[in-house]
Amino acid sequence: MNQTELYTAQTTLPTDQLLEMYKWMITVRHFDRRAVNLQRSGRIGTYAPLEGQEAAQVGCGFALEKQDWLFPTYREHGVSMVHGLPMSTIYMYWNGRPEGCVAPEGVNIFPIAVPIATQLPHAVGAAWASKLKGEDAVVVGFLGDGATSEGDFHEAMNFAAVFKVPVIIFCQNNGYAISVPMRKQTATETMAEKAAAYGMEGVRVDGQDVVAVYEVMKKAADKARTGGGPTFVEAVTYRYGSHTTADDHTRYRDSEESEQWRNEKDPIDRLKKQLIDLGVWDEEKDKAAWDEADQVVQKAIDEALSADPVDHNRIFDHAFAELPWHLQEQREEMRKLYGNGGAK
Amino acid sequence: MNQTELYTAQTTLPTDQLLEMYKWMITVRHFDRRAVNLQRSGRIGTYAPLEGQEAAQVGCGFALEKQDWLFPTYREHGVSMVHGLPMSTIYMYWNGRPEGCVAPEGVNIFPIAVPIATQLPHAVGAAWASKLKGEDAVVVGFLGDGATSEGDFHEAMNFAAVFKVPVIIFCQNNGYAISVPMRKQTATETMAEKAAAYGMEGVRVDGQDVVAVYEVMKKAADKARTGGGPTFVEAVTYRYGSHTTADDHTRYRDSEESEQWRNEKDPIDRLKKQLIDLGVWDEEKDKAAWDEADQVVQKAIDEALSADPVDHNRIFDHAFAELPWHLQEQREEMRKLYGNGGAK
Amino acid sequence: MAKLNIIQAITDGLRVALKEDERVLLLGEDIGVNGGVFRATEGLQAEFGEQRVVDTPLAEAGIVGASVGLAVNGMLPIPEIQFFGFIYPAIEQIVCHVSRVRMRSQGRFTCPMVIRAPYGGGIRAPELHGDSPEAFFVHQPGLKVVCPSNPYDAKGLLLAALQDPDPVIFMEPMRIYRAFRDEVPEEHYTVPIGKANVVKEGKDISLFAYGTMLRVSLEAAAMAKEQGWDVEVVDLRTLSPLDRETIVASVQKTGRAIVVHEAPKTAGLGAEITALINDEALLYLEAPVGRVGGYDAPQPLFSLEDIYAPDAKRILHGIEKVMNF
Amino acid sequence: MAKLNIIQAITDGLRVALKEDERVLLLGEDIGVNGGVFRATEGLQAEFGEQRVVDTPLAEAGIVGASVGLAVNGMLPIPEIQFFGFIYPAIEQIVCHVSRVRMRSQGRFTCPMVIRAPYGGGIRAPELHGDSPEAFFVHQPGLKVVCPSNPYDAKGLLLAALQDPDPVIFMEPMRIYRAFRDEVPEEHYTVPIGKANVVKEGKDISLFAYGTMLRVSLEAAAMAKEQGWDVEVVDLRTLSPLDRETIVASVQKTGRAIVVHEAPKTAGLGAEITALINDEALLYLEAPVGRVGGYDAPQPLFSLEDIYAPDAKRILHGIEKVMNF
Ligand SMILES: Cc1ncc(C[n+]2csc(CCOP(=O)(O)OP(=O)(O)O)c2C)c(N)n1
Ligand SMILES: Cc1ncc(C[n+]2csc(CCOP(=O)(O)OP(=O)(O)O)c2C)c(N)n1
Ligand SMILES: [Mg+2]
Ligand SMILES: [Mg+2]
């Protein structure tokens, strides 16, 4: 039942889907690099880069249906945009804007959970509701390697298995929790083997191979959708850069390590080579694709950065459905001191 | 590395040790039955009976050295008395008396932890300290089957394995968490298999066979003492009675089940038969042993119930090393209203 | 009308909710076939099935965390925490998520739920079964906190909490679960959240209490009567948001006030109510607001619990101090 | 004497502690080779080894829970919680155990430790990095809570906390970690726990603040000066137990008071201090005690954090309300 050797792609996908995946992966990477630069130039706040993890996220995103739910961490930009979250929304989040947490109606993406692993019980609960309502929506709860140490991970895994809910617990094992390497995080060789402790299927997949990730997630999603219950998926991947723009990864690991991943296991190079071998891709097409990505990303950046200043009434607007007296008075005082914001 | 089929005794022990174990087991059982009756007759408060779990606890107690530490739950009366906690202390605990939490100097038994699984990180920390100080004390953290669902269990198991501390996590799987049977608690067949998720050795042992429990615990303790790190032990056992005297087990399980355990797997009957087969025991000796147990237990009860009324100054005596001003004033007021207690 | 005690009124309220709203789902430890350790869910699993009255694994963060996901995806969960003192492992879920989902998602998602928990001491239970950490939840924005003191309010507040679009912490006074019975209507009715109840009018001093302490306070008020002091007793019923109007009006009338709770005195509800009176009625005060709470020492084992929690004698002493100021 | 900022003073205090007392052990997330996300433990693992400065798995209950066992068995742990807003998963360990071990064991076991955590907003960090849940720990008996506002106090309070036989929550004002430098003695010294500090004498109104809010309050005091109000500014330094003498003496002198903190206003420290003043100095009050806190709404994302937390303008407005009462 448990697959703890690295799962690699068994089949190949239709060319047009591979092309679509590839374009998404470069878009995600470009989005990410621009975000890092925006932070450097002081135009957005602290940002959590994902460069290196594009295949894990795009592969996951492609395996899901529109009605499915995501319960993301702060690093799920890639899968979130594939699942329908506007890029500009994500940029706004990293600019500390409330709109940055709001997915469009019909896009089932829960706001980013900052406290580690706390979103996993939510994912299990949402999947439970989906099951109770007889809907065919599947839920994906995201986490990293470090998050497996938190009690909430344990409780969520156990609830998922006991109630056999349609959830996939998707762990992107990028080798580090900020500065802490996996070997200091757990005494196991893999994360996937932890699933057995819950009587849950666990799969370890090459997170740099978008097709492998897609296959594993698709299988898990189909299983969940047809009443087969939860799956734990460990995607073995790597973040090339720092934990966030506030972090300096050279303090805790030698750059050779990340260079090696970049040179030998880059998910984009890898797919690009496949596409070229298939004879459906070349450098010219590639340049065009990056240019297109740049336009899309630029548009999102312009939108995010040109948005009106945040209306400070938002502090109160959604604190409660109906503001209790003390919040009403505090809002009044705020308006008196700092202006009405957008309030009528 | 993992032993998930039921471990049964490989050797037999010296006759005098078996006799000693047997006497302890009947003493524990007698202590337990008297406690239930004392509660019924209103002379102590709610009590958590352990009848049926004597072998698991006595076998564990015998495997430990004087300097070893226990971090018990509310049901560890048996192992606690074997390890040196006076019976009268235990009775006082169930009478809501502060002295009931206090082990004699030199007896390393931490006060009972009521919040489920919260004592396990303490056990790991104490074992860690023992390792850092280069002492050869081993620590045992106790829990039940239900407790494996709590986040603190998970975090303690992971810390134990990552820091490779001399701790044994000893789970008495008595089949129920109050009314909730194991199959609703976890989707695994056993508790022992959960250890693998932490890269820890897990052993499942017949908790009704005192020798088997002794062997497994002795091995785990020797391993811990010699730097081999932690072990998770699942002792498969059963509580014949209710969760506590405030519970009614007939509401959630049919009494046949417990009758069956009692008739077919009783740890005391089992050892008694062995002793008789060995030709070292007979009914006469047995009666004498129960009489002796009765005297010891009666003495403890007299001591516990004849103790002076609790001095209410104890509310403040140990709140802080030095009472801050507001507690001093509150103590003054208490004395004014309710008398000095034993205060000079 | 049936005469029910508090625990029966809660069971009745839960039954009404399960009947009326298919989104309602009860989850917790031992609430199924066992009917809960206090029998609050007695018979409900048999009546509504294992899908709607669910025994969970032993994990409070899991119970509350799963409830967040259930609520966000359209259910109306009623998680039971077996004792309020066992809510601590769920505090991260409550403080980081239950209370913030609406705000974080700017209203895109909401998290209505009623978290039930019996609180307070007095039943000779082991340690930590008697904690009263309500101040934590009153301090945390995004939550409401209610606490009934009688069967009628218990059912009415429970059904009001379930109608509330925001999450509510529902504290149950376990010591008086079965202490007395009231007429409780069979049908659906609500007791409004945010409204206190003047249970006994008086002109000399206003006493504010809730839950278990209400009746003890009435006792103290009767004793005070003998000393010629006419105590107005106010049952707060909702601890967050507080019913400022009723509290302030009462103090403006009497000019004196005292707050009573089981929780430790320092930084408890008494502090907030004293501060509220300070804000709104300082000039009416003829004496400092009195606070009678549990001692600022960890709650002791049960042999000392009666002396730890305020009793009528201690409350009377508090009243004396305020009256004789 | 070296001029150090707050973060350097803390590092220095930790170094002194590690040097002087072999029982001392630091544990937490990313505190080893990375030196902590704020560099509070910079260089300490290199200097004292992996046994004494320990990177733990990502689990706060585990960190604090293991610290209980370490302390009980003779070590003196200094767990770091990466941000105060991430202490919630450890609250069960703190409230049920850290604070109660001495009482529960009647002194047989003790649990001395210093739990360090940076608190408050203002650094443009993601959500929940800016929480200020100190009121929880002030309400819980068995704990002490301290919060320095400058480098000298930071080292002195840290070393005092380490000498304290009881557990101490050590709040670090992250927004001003590097804001300014003070003369900080190299050697061991302590700033007594339980003693507030009158940083600016004044005769018209007493302002009580701590940590990050101290300097903002001094700004507000300067602005008030222009309006002719002479504000006395008191740095509480210890939040539990409060320095009653200093607080009361100040209010008796000025007749007016205001409390400032970043945490939400309702049931925060401001409530307890208002109640304390009510208890001890009611008759001296010429106006209600003012409370300036964070709004009673969940802390927003950072684009709104400056308007959420009190600034000099809001504090001045609070002062005005009290002065013009
Ligand atoms: C409860 C909690 N503790 C600590 C943190 C601070 N923190 C943010 S990310 C992180 C490391 C997470 O590592 P991992 O789970 O591997 O995810 P990754 O960042 O590598 O994607 C930590 C410790 C937090 N956000 N929440
Ligand atoms: C955190 C917490 N939640 C709930 C409880 C109430 N409770 C006490 S014992 C118990 C069941 C424990 O079952 P198990 O771990 O199997 O141990 P056993 O009682 O069977 O020995 C529960 C739910 C508690 N004490 N602590
Ligand atoms: Mg990681
Ligand atoms: Mg059990």
PDB file of C-alpha atoms in Angstrom, chain A residues 69 71 98-99 101-119 121-130 132-133 135 139 150 152 155 158-159 162-163 314-315 317-322 324-326 329, chain C residues 25 27 51-52 54-75 89 92-93 96-97 99 101-109 140-144 165-167 240-244 276 280:
ATOM      1  CA  TRP A  69     -10.545  22.849  -2.853  1.00  0.00           C
ATOM      2  CA  PHE A  71      -5.925  24.773   1.621  1.00  0.00           C
ATOM      3  CA  PRO A  98      -6.611  42.165   2.494  1.00  0.00           C
ATOM      4  CA  GLU A  99      -7.764  41.484  -1.092  1.00  0.00           C
ATOM      5  CA  CYS A 101      -6.598  36.586   0.676  1.00  0.00           C
ATOM      6  CA  VAL A 102      -9.770  36.585  -1.383  1.00  0.00           C
ATOM      7  CA  ALA A 103     -10.296  34.023  -4.136  1.00  0.00           C
ATOM      8  CA  PRO A 104     -12.938  34.827  -6.766  1.00  0.00           C
ATOM      9  CA  GLU A 105     -16.372  33.289  -6.273  1.00  0.00           C
ATOM     10  CA  GLY A 106     -16.347  29.761  -7.635  1.00  0.00           C
ATOM     11  CA  VAL A 107     -12.631  29.335  -7.031  1.00  0.00           C
ATOM     12  CA  ASN A 108     -12.319  27.192  -3.918  1.00  0.00           C
ATOM     13  CA  ILE A 109      -9.056  28.375  -2.491  1.00  0.00           C
ATOM     14  CA  PHE A 110      -8.931  29.045   1.234  1.00  0.00           C
ATOM     15  CA  PRO A 111      -6.855  31.994   2.457  1.00  0.00           C
ATOM     16  CA  ILE A 112      -3.206  31.218   3.122  1.00  0.00           C
ATOM     17  CA  ALA A 113      -2.665  29.747   6.583  1.00  0.00           C
ATOM     18  CA  VAL A 114       0.458  31.158   8.178  1.00  0.00           C
ATOM     19  CA  PRO A 115       0.611  28.986  11.320  1.00  0.00           C
ATOM     20  CA  ILE A 116       2.295  25.812  10.171  1.00  0.00           C
ATOM     21  CA  ALA A 117       0.098  22.733   9.535  1.00  0.00           C
ATOM     22  CA  THR A 118      -3.018  24.387  10.979  1.00  0.00           C
ATOM     23  CA  GLN A 119      -4.779  24.331   7.601  1.00  0.00           C
ATOM     24  CA  PRO A 121      -7.514  19.903   9.818  1.00  0.00           C
ATOM     25  CA  HIS A 122      -9.466  22.472   7.769  1.00  0.00           C
ATOM     26  CA  ALA A 123      -8.787  20.511   4.591  1.00  0.00           C
ATOM     27  CA  VAL A 124      -9.986  17.351   6.310  1.00  0.00           C
ATOM     28  CA  GLY A 125     -13.113  19.092   7.574  1.00  0.00           C
ATOM     29  CA  ALA A 126     -13.919  20.553   4.166  1.00  0.00           C
ATOM     30  CA  ALA A 127     -13.458  17.118   2.585  1.00  0.00           C
ATOM     31  CA  TRP A 128     -15.693  15.647   5.262  1.00  0.00           C
ATOM     32  CA  ALA A 129     -18.381  18.204   4.397  1.00  0.00           C
ATOM     33  CA  SER A 130     -18.012  17.385   0.711  1.00  0.00           C
ATOM     34  CA  LEU A 132     -21.550  14.463   3.790  1.00  0.00           C
ATOM     35  CA  LYS A 133     -23.153  16.607   1.104  1.00  0.00           C
ATOM     36  CA  GLU A 135     -20.526  16.331  -3.650  1.00  0.00           C
ATOM     37  CA  VAL A 139      -9.707  18.706  -1.167  1.00  0.00           C
ATOM     38  CA  GLU A 150       3.437  19.762  14.167  1.00  0.00           C
ATOM     39  CA  ASP A 152      -1.950  19.479  13.728  1.00  0.00           C
ATOM     40  CA  GLU A 155      -4.404  15.046  14.075  1.00  0.00           C
ATOM     41  CA  ASN A 158      -5.641  10.623  11.699  1.00  0.00           C
ATOM     42  CA  PHE A 159      -9.035  12.280  11.196  1.00  0.00           C
ATOM     43  CA  VAL A 162     -10.620   7.479  10.419  1.00  0.00           C
ATOM     44  CA  PHE A 163     -13.412   9.312   8.580  1.00  0.00           C
ATOM     45  CA  ARG A 314     -11.378  46.989   6.205  1.00  0.00           C
ATOM     46  CA  ILE A 315      -9.989  46.489   9.706  1.00  0.00           C
ATOM     47  CA  ASP A 317     -15.625  45.592   7.788  1.00  0.00           C
ATOM     48  CA  HIS A 318     -15.382  41.849   8.267  1.00  0.00           C
ATOM     49  CA  ALA A 319     -14.503  41.455  11.927  1.00  0.00           C
ATOM     50  CA  PHE A 320     -18.069  40.294  12.551  1.00  0.00           C
ATOM     51  CA  ALA A 321     -21.174  39.948  10.399  1.00  0.00           C
ATOM     52  CA  GLU A 322     -22.594  42.743  12.534  1.00  0.00           C
ATOM     53  CA  PRO A 324     -20.787  44.949  18.248  1.00  0.00           C
ATOM     54  CA  TRP A 325     -21.003  48.344  19.953  1.00  0.00           C
ATOM     55  CA  HIS A 326     -17.377  48.554  20.999  1.00  0.00           C
ATOM     56  CA  GLU A 329     -17.132  53.064  18.480  1.00  0.00           C
TER      57      GLU A 329
ATOM     58  CA  LEU C  25     -23.460  18.285  12.989  1.00  0.00           C
ATOM     59  CA  LEU C  27     -18.735  16.116  16.969  1.00  0.00           C
ATOM     60  CA  GLN C  51     -23.256  10.909  10.427  1.00  0.00           C
ATOM     61  CA  ARG C  52     -24.636  13.795  12.446  1.00  0.00           C
ATOM     62  CA  VAL C  54     -19.984  11.830  15.642  1.00  0.00           C
ATOM     63  CA  ASP C  55     -17.506  10.291  18.039  1.00  0.00           C
ATOM     64  CA  THR C  56     -14.121  11.699  17.086  1.00  0.00           C
ATOM     65  CA  PRO C  57     -10.611  10.604  17.919  1.00  0.00           C
ATOM     66  CA  LEU C  58      -9.171  12.109  21.087  1.00  0.00           C
ATOM     67  CA  ALA C  59      -7.792  15.343  19.666  1.00  0.00           C
ATOM     68  CA  GLU C  60      -9.214  18.773  20.426  1.00  0.00           C
ATOM     69  CA  ALA C  61      -7.256  20.686  17.768  1.00  0.00           C
ATOM     70  CA  GLY C  62      -8.495  18.107  15.301  1.00  0.00           C
ATOM     71  CA  ILE C  63     -12.086  18.510  16.472  1.00  0.00           C
ATOM     72  CA  VAL C  64     -12.085  22.297  16.233  1.00  0.00           C
ATOM     73  CA  GLY C  65      -9.856  22.380  13.154  1.00  0.00           C
ATOM     74  CA  ALA C  66     -12.075  19.940  11.291  1.00  0.00           C
ATOM     75  CA  SER C  67     -15.050  22.043  12.377  1.00  0.00           C
ATOM     76  CA  VAL C  68     -13.492  25.026  10.608  1.00  0.00           C
ATOM     77  CA  GLY C  69     -13.363  23.083   7.359  1.00  0.00           C
ATOM     78  CA  LEU C  70     -16.877  21.755   7.892  1.00  0.00           C
ATOM     79  CA  ALA C  71     -18.217  25.256   8.542  1.00  0.00           C
ATOM     80  CA  VAL C  72     -16.381  26.806   5.613  1.00  0.00           C
ATOM     81  CA  ASN C  73     -17.825  24.136   3.341  1.00  0.00           C
ATOM     82  CA  GLY C  74     -21.415  24.632   4.400  1.00  0.00           C
ATOM     83  CA  MET C  75     -22.029  22.643   7.557  1.00  0.00           C
ATOM     84  CA  PRO C  89      -4.901  22.238  22.695  1.00  0.00           C
ATOM     85  CA  GLU C  92      -4.413  27.820  18.234  1.00  0.00           C
ATOM     86  CA  GLN C  93      -7.297  26.749  15.987  1.00  0.00           C
ATOM     87  CA  CYS C  96      -5.796  31.828  14.657  1.00  0.00           C
ATOM     88  CA  HIS C  97      -8.682  30.524  12.578  1.00  0.00           C
ATOM     89  CA  SER C  99     -12.080  33.838  15.083  1.00  0.00           C
ATOM     90  CA  VAL C 101     -11.770  33.295   8.926  1.00  0.00           C
ATOM     91  CA  ARG C 102     -14.375  35.956   8.160  1.00  0.00           C
ATOM     92  CA  MET C 103     -11.923  38.804   8.467  1.00  0.00           C
ATOM     93  CA  ARG C 104      -9.052  37.048   6.698  1.00  0.00           C
ATOM     94  CA  SER C 105     -11.206  36.151   3.729  1.00  0.00           C
ATOM     95  CA  GLN C 106     -12.944  39.545   3.825  1.00  0.00           C
ATOM     96  CA  GLY C 107     -16.278  37.791   4.130  1.00  0.00           C
ATOM     97  CA  ARG C 108     -15.639  35.356   1.275  1.00  0.00           C
ATOM     98  CA  PHE C 109     -15.682  32.513   3.826  1.00  0.00           C
ATOM     99  CA  GLN C 140      -9.647  37.437  21.314  1.00  0.00           C
ATOM    100  CA  PRO C 141     -11.432  39.498  18.638  1.00  0.00           C
ATOM    101  CA  GLY C 142     -13.820  37.673  16.335  1.00  0.00           C
ATOM    102  CA  LEU C 143     -15.490  35.471  18.930  1.00  0.00           C
ATOM    103  CA  LYS C 144     -18.622  35.689  21.002  1.00  0.00           C
ATOM    104  CA  PRO C 165     -23.351  34.103  11.684  1.00  0.00           C
ATOM    105  CA  ASP C 166     -20.184  34.177  13.767  1.00  0.00           C
ATOM    106  CA  PRO C 167     -18.543  31.588  16.021  1.00  0.00           C
ATOM    107  CA  SER C 240     -18.532  38.964  24.769  1.00  0.00           C
ATOM    108  CA  PRO C 241     -19.824  41.387  23.653  1.00  0.00           C
ATOM    109  CA  LEU C 242     -20.809  42.699  27.080  1.00  0.00           C
ATOM    110  CA  ASP C 243     -24.226  44.320  27.563  1.00  0.00           C
ATOM    111  CA  ARG C 244     -22.904  47.771  28.343  1.00  0.00           C
ATOM    112  CA  LEU C 276     -16.056  49.336  31.518  1.00  0.00           C
ATOM    113  CA  GLU C 280     -18.892  54.880  31.550  1.00  0.00           C
TER     114      GLU C 280
END
